[in-house]
Coordinates of C-alpha atoms in Angstrom, one line a residue:
M32 CA 170.4 11.3 -24.5
S33 CA 172.6 14.8 -26.6
L34 CA 173.5 13.6 -30.2
V35 CA 177.3 14.7 -30.0
K36 CA 176.8 11.6 -26.7
S37 CA 174.6 9.1 -29.2
V38 CA 177.3 9.2 -32.3
C39 CA 180.5 8.6 -29.6
T40 CA 178.2 5.6 -28.2
A41 CA 177.2 4.5 -32.0
M42 CA 180.8 5.1 -33.8
E43 CA 182.8 3.4 -29.7
R44 CA 180.8 0.3 -30.8
I45 CA 181.3 0.1 -35.2
A46 CA 185.6 1.0 -34.3
P47 CA 185.9 0.9 -29.9
L48 CA 189.6 3.8 -29.7
R49 CA 191.3 0.9 -28.4
L50 CA 191.7 -0.4 -31.1
A51 CA 193.7 2.5 -33.1
E52 CA 197.2 2.8 -33.3
S53 CA 198.9 3.9 -30.0
W54 CA 199.7 7.4 -32.2
D55 CA 196.9 8.5 -33.8
N56 CA 194.0 11.0 -32.4
V57 CA 190.9 8.9 -33.0
G58 CA 187.5 10.4 -30.7
L59 CA 185.9 13.4 -29.8
L60 CA 188.6 16.2 -31.1
L61 CA 185.4 18.7 -30.7
E62 CA 183.1 19.7 -28.8
A63 CA 180.4 22.1 -30.0
S64 CA 177.6 23.5 -28.2
S65 CA 174.9 22.9 -29.8
D66 CA 173.0 26.3 -29.7
G67 CA 176.7 27.3 -31.6
L68 CA 178.7 30.6 -30.5
S69 CA 177.2 32.9 -32.5
G70 CA 174.0 32.0 -30.1
R71 CA 172.1 29.6 -33.3
K72 CA 170.1 27.1 -32.4
Q73 CA 170.8 24.3 -34.9
A74 CA 167.5 22.2 -35.6
G75 CA 167.6 19.0 -36.9
S76 CA 170.0 16.3 -36.1
K77 CA 172.9 15.9 -39.1
V78 CA 175.6 13.3 -39.5
M79 CA 177.8 13.6 -42.3
L80 CA 181.0 11.3 -42.9
T81 CA 184.0 13.1 -44.9
I82 CA 187.3 11.0 -45.5
D83 CA 188.7 15.2 -45.2
L84 CA 187.8 18.6 -43.3
T85 CA 189.0 21.0 -45.9
P86 CA 187.6 24.5 -46.5
P87 CA 184.9 23.5 -49.7
V88 CA 183.9 20.1 -47.2
L89 CA 182.7 22.8 -43.7
Q90 CA 181.2 25.1 -46.8
E91 CA 179.0 21.8 -48.0
A92 CA 177.6 21.2 -44.2
L93 CA 177.0 24.9 -43.7
R94 CA 174.8 24.5 -45.9
K95 CA 173.5 21.6 -44.8
D96 CA 173.0 22.6 -41.4
V97 CA 174.7 20.2 -40.4
N98 CA 174.8 19.2 -36.3
M99 CA 177.6 16.6 -37.0
I100 CA 181.2 16.1 -39.1
V101 CA 182.8 12.0 -38.6
S102 CA 186.2 13.5 -40.6
Y103 CA 188.0 10.0 -40.5
H104 CA 190.7 11.5 -40.4
A105 CA 192.0 14.0 -37.8
P106 CA 191.5 17.9 -38.3
I107 CA 193.8 18.3 -35.6
F108 CA 196.0 15.7 -35.4
R109 CA 199.7 17.6 -33.6
P110 CA 199.3 20.0 -30.7
L111 CA 197.9 23.8 -32.2
R112 CA 199.5 26.6 -30.5
A113 CA 197.3 28.8 -31.6
L114 CA 193.7 28.9 -33.2
T115 CA 193.5 32.1 -35.6
L116 CA 191.6 33.0 -38.6
S117 CA 194.5 32.9 -40.8
N118 CA 195.4 29.4 -41.1
P119 CA 192.9 27.6 -42.9
L120 CA 192.4 24.9 -40.8
Q121 CA 192.0 26.5 -37.4
A122 CA 189.9 28.7 -39.0
T123 CA 188.1 25.5 -40.5
L124 CA 188.1 24.1 -35.9
L125 CA 186.5 27.9 -35.3
R126 CA 183.9 27.7 -37.8
C127 CA 183.1 24.6 -37.2
A128 CA 182.8 25.6 -32.5
Q129 CA 180.8 29.0 -34.0
A130 CA 178.4 27.1 -36.2
G131 CA 177.6 24.4 -32.8
I132 CA 178.9 21.6 -36.1
S133 CA 181.2 18.7 -33.3
I134 CA 183.8 16.5 -34.6
Y135 CA 184.7 13.1 -34.3
T136 CA 187.2 11.6 -35.9
P137 CA 187.5 7.6 -36.1
H138 CA 190.9 6.9 -39.2
T139 CA 193.3 3.9 -37.9
S140 CA 190.7 2.7 -36.0
L141 CA 187.8 1.6 -37.2
D142 CA 190.4 -0.1 -40.1
A143 CA 191.6 -2.1 -37.6
T144 CA 187.6 -3.2 -36.8
E145 CA 186.1 -6.2 -38.0
G146 CA 183.9 -4.7 -41.1
G147 CA 185.3 -1.8 -41.1
I148 CA 187.7 -0.3 -44.3
N149 CA 190.7 -2.5 -44.8
D150 CA 188.7 -5.8 -44.7
W151 CA 186.4 -4.1 -47.1
L152 CA 189.0 -3.7 -49.4
A153 CA 189.9 -7.0 -48.9
S154 CA 186.3 -9.0 -50.5
L155 CA 187.1 -6.2 -53.3
F156 CA 188.9 -9.2 -55.1
P157 CA 187.5 -12.4 -56.6
N158 CA 187.6 -15.5 -55.3
S159 CA 189.7 -18.7 -57.2
S160 CA 188.4 -19.6 -60.2
S161 CA 188.5 -23.2 -59.4
S162 CA 187.3 -22.5 -55.7
S163 CA 183.8 -19.7 -56.2
E164 CA 182.7 -21.5 -53.7
K165 CA 184.6 -21.5 -50.8
K166 CA 185.3 -17.4 -49.3
N167 CA 188.9 -15.9 -49.4
L168 CA 190.0 -16.9 -46.2
V169 CA 190.8 -12.6 -44.8
T170 CA 193.0 -12.9 -41.4
P171 CA 195.0 -8.7 -39.1
I172 CA 198.3 -8.6 -40.6
V173 CA 198.3 -7.4 -37.2
E174 CA 196.0 -9.1 -34.6
K175 CA 195.5 -6.6 -31.4
D176 CA 193.8 -7.5 -28.8
G177 CA 193.8 -11.4 -28.9
N178 CA 190.9 -11.0 -31.5
P179 CA 191.7 -12.5 -35.6
N180 CA 189.2 -10.1 -37.0
V181 CA 190.6 -7.3 -36.0
G182 CA 194.2 -5.4 -36.7
A183 CA 196.2 -3.8 -38.6
G184 CA 196.3 -3.9 -42.1
R185 CA 194.9 -7.7 -44.0
I186 CA 195.6 -10.8 -45.9
V187 CA 193.9 -12.5 -48.7
R188 CA 194.5 -15.5 -48.9
I189 CA 192.4 -17.0 -52.0
G190 CA 194.2 -20.0 -52.5
K191 CA 195.2 -22.1 -56.3
P192 CA 194.9 -21.9 -58.9
G193 CA 195.3 -17.9 -58.3
I194 CA 193.8 -14.6 -59.7
S195 CA 195.5 -13.1 -62.6
F196 CA 197.5 -9.8 -61.8
S197 CA 194.6 -8.1 -64.2
E198 CA 191.7 -9.2 -63.3
C199 CA 193.6 -7.7 -59.5
V200 CA 193.5 -4.2 -60.9
R201 CA 190.8 -4.4 -62.2
S202 CA 189.0 -5.6 -59.1
V203 CA 190.7 -2.8 -58.0
K204 CA 189.3 -0.1 -60.2
E205 CA 185.9 -0.8 -60.9
G206 CA 186.0 -1.4 -56.9
L207 CA 187.1 2.2 -56.0
G208 CA 185.4 3.4 -58.4
V209 CA 188.7 4.9 -60.3
A210 CA 190.2 5.2 -63.6
H211 CA 193.4 4.3 -63.1
V212 CA 195.9 2.8 -60.3
E213 CA 199.6 1.9 -60.9
V214 CA 201.2 -0.7 -61.4
A215 CA 204.6 -2.1 -60.3
E216 CA 206.0 -5.5 -60.9
P217 CA 209.4 -8.3 -60.8
Y218 CA 211.3 -7.4 -63.6
D219 CA 211.8 -10.9 -64.1
I220 CA 208.3 -12.9 -63.5
R221 CA 206.6 -14.1 -66.0
E222 CA 202.8 -12.8 -66.6
D223 CA 201.1 -15.9 -66.9
T224 CA 202.3 -15.4 -62.7
L225 CA 198.8 -15.7 -61.0
I226 CA 197.8 -13.6 -57.0
E227 CA 197.5 -16.6 -54.3
S228 CA 197.7 -14.0 -51.2
I229 CA 197.3 -9.9 -51.3
A230 CA 198.6 -7.7 -47.9
I231 CA 196.3 -4.9 -47.6
C232 CA 196.6 -1.5 -46.0
A233 CA 194.3 1.5 -46.9
G234 CA 196.0 4.5 -47.1
S235 CA 199.5 4.4 -46.9
G236 CA 201.2 1.3 -45.6
S237 CA 204.8 1.2 -46.1
S238 CA 204.9 0.3 -43.0
V239 CA 202.7 -2.6 -42.9
L240 CA 203.5 -4.0 -44.6
A241 CA 207.2 -4.4 -45.4
N242 CA 208.5 -7.7 -45.3
V243 CA 204.9 -9.3 -45.6
D244 CA 205.0 -12.1 -47.2
A245 CA 202.3 -12.4 -49.9
D246 CA 202.2 -12.1 -53.9
L247 CA 201.0 -9.0 -53.8
Y248 CA 200.6 -6.0 -51.7
F249 CA 197.5 -3.3 -52.7
T250 CA 198.0 0.0 -50.7
G251 CA 196.7 3.8 -50.8
E252 CA 200.3 4.7 -51.3
M253 CA 204.5 3.2 -50.6
A254 CA 207.7 5.5 -50.7
H255 CA 209.5 5.6 -53.5
H256 CA 212.2 3.0 -52.2
D257 CA 209.0 0.9 -50.4
V258 CA 207.9 0.4 -53.8
L259 CA 211.8 -0.3 -54.7
A260 CA 211.7 -3.6 -52.9
S261 CA 208.4 -4.4 -52.6
V262 CA 209.5 -5.5 -56.3
A263 CA 213.1 -6.6 -55.6
D264 CA 211.4 -9.4 -53.1
G265 CA 209.1 -10.3 -55.8
R266 CA 206.2 -9.0 -54.5
R267 CA 203.6 -7.0 -57.9
V268 CA 202.1 -3.9 -56.1
I269 CA 199.2 -1.7 -56.4
L270 CA 198.5 2.0 -55.4
C271 CA 194.9 4.4 -56.3
G272 CA 196.0 6.9 -53.7
H273 CA 195.8 7.3 -50.6
T274 CA 192.4 8.3 -50.4
N275 CA 191.2 6.8 -52.5
T276 CA 191.0 3.1 -50.8
E277 CA 189.3 4.6 -47.7
R278 CA 186.5 7.3 -49.8
G279 CA 184.4 4.8 -50.8
Y280 CA 184.2 2.9 -47.5
L281 CA 182.3 5.7 -46.4
K282 CA 178.4 4.6 -48.7
H283 CA 178.6 1.9 -46.4
L284 CA 179.8 3.1 -42.8
A285 CA 177.1 6.1 -43.6
P286 CA 173.8 3.6 -42.8
R287 CA 175.6 1.4 -40.0
L288 CA 175.6 4.8 -37.6
L289 CA 172.3 6.0 -38.9
S290 CA 171.4 2.4 -37.8
E291 CA 173.1 2.5 -34.4
L292 CA 172.0 6.1 -34.2
K293 CA 168.3 5.5 -34.3
A294 CA 168.8 2.0 -31.7
E295 CA 170.6 4.4 -29.5
E296 CA 168.9 7.7 -29.6
G297 CA 164.8 6.1 -29.5
G298 CA 164.0 6.8 -32.4
R299 CA 165.2 10.2 -33.3
D300 CA 164.8 12.0 -36.6
T301 CA 168.4 11.4 -37.4
T302 CA 170.1 11.8 -40.7
V303 CA 173.8 10.8 -42.3
I304 CA 175.1 12.5 -45.2
V305 CA 178.2 11.3 -47.8
S306 CA 180.3 14.5 -48.1
E307 CA 179.8 15.5 -52.2
E308 CA 183.1 17.8 -51.6
D309 CA 185.5 15.4 -50.1
R310 CA 187.1 14.3 -52.6
H311 CA 190.6 12.4 -53.8
P312 CA 194.0 16.1 -53.3
L313 CA 195.1 14.7 -56.2
R314 CA 193.9 15.0 -60.4
L315 CA 195.6 13.4 -63.5
A316 CA 196.5 16.8 -65.5

C-alpha cells in the first residue's frame, strides 16, 4: 500500500472524516506523484505534522525530504479559480505537487474524535481538590453520531467545590506552553468564586460555546461582542490565540499516527515528525 493510502487509512481510524463539520474541507486535498512532477524519486516514508502549511513549513518539508504533510488546517478551503506562482498559497500547493508531497487535512474531525484535540484541552484542568480520586466528567457540547464520546467542543464538569480561576489560568498556560493568555470576568463576580464547569472549543469557539451553561469558556479566540455577551451572562473567559489551542496536540498525534502506520504498512520504515517552523502567526511586541 502506498504511503498516501496508508496515511489516509490511519488518519481515518484516528479521526473519522464523518465527524467533521459540514462546512469543513477535510481528507486528502493533494495527491502528488511519488516521483513528483520533476521526476525526482523520493526515498523513504516521512510524514510531517503541522497546524498551517506556511512557506517556512514548506521549505522545512523540502529540506527534510518529507513525502507527505498532515496539515490540520486546510490549505485549500475555498474553491481555487487558478493555480499560479504569483499567489503564495497556490505557489505552495504547486511546489508540493512538484516535489511529490501529498497533503491531508483532518481539522474538525480531529477536534471531534475521542482522544482528539478537545479531549486533550479538557485534560489540562485538574480535578476538584475534594475529589482527587474522581476524574472530571468530560462530554461533547454537541454530540455526533449518537456517540456520547465524540462531537463538537467539550464540557468539563469538575464538581464541588470546584477550582479557582487562577488555577484554571495557570493550567492553561502550563499545558499550552504560553506565557500569556487573555482573560475576562463578570464585573461583579467575587474573586473567590470557584469554577465547577468549563466549556471548551479548540480554535475559534464563539459559535460552539454560545449560550452553553458553564462557569468558564476556554477557546483560542472569540469575537469582541461574544466576549462581552459571555461576561454579561456571568461567564469567565480564557483566550490564548487560535492555533495555540491546537499546536501542542501534534506531539501526541505523532506517536499515535506512527503506531497506526506501522500496523498498516507491516513494518515499513516510516518516520512521523512535527514541524519546527509551524508557529502562531501573532506575537507580543
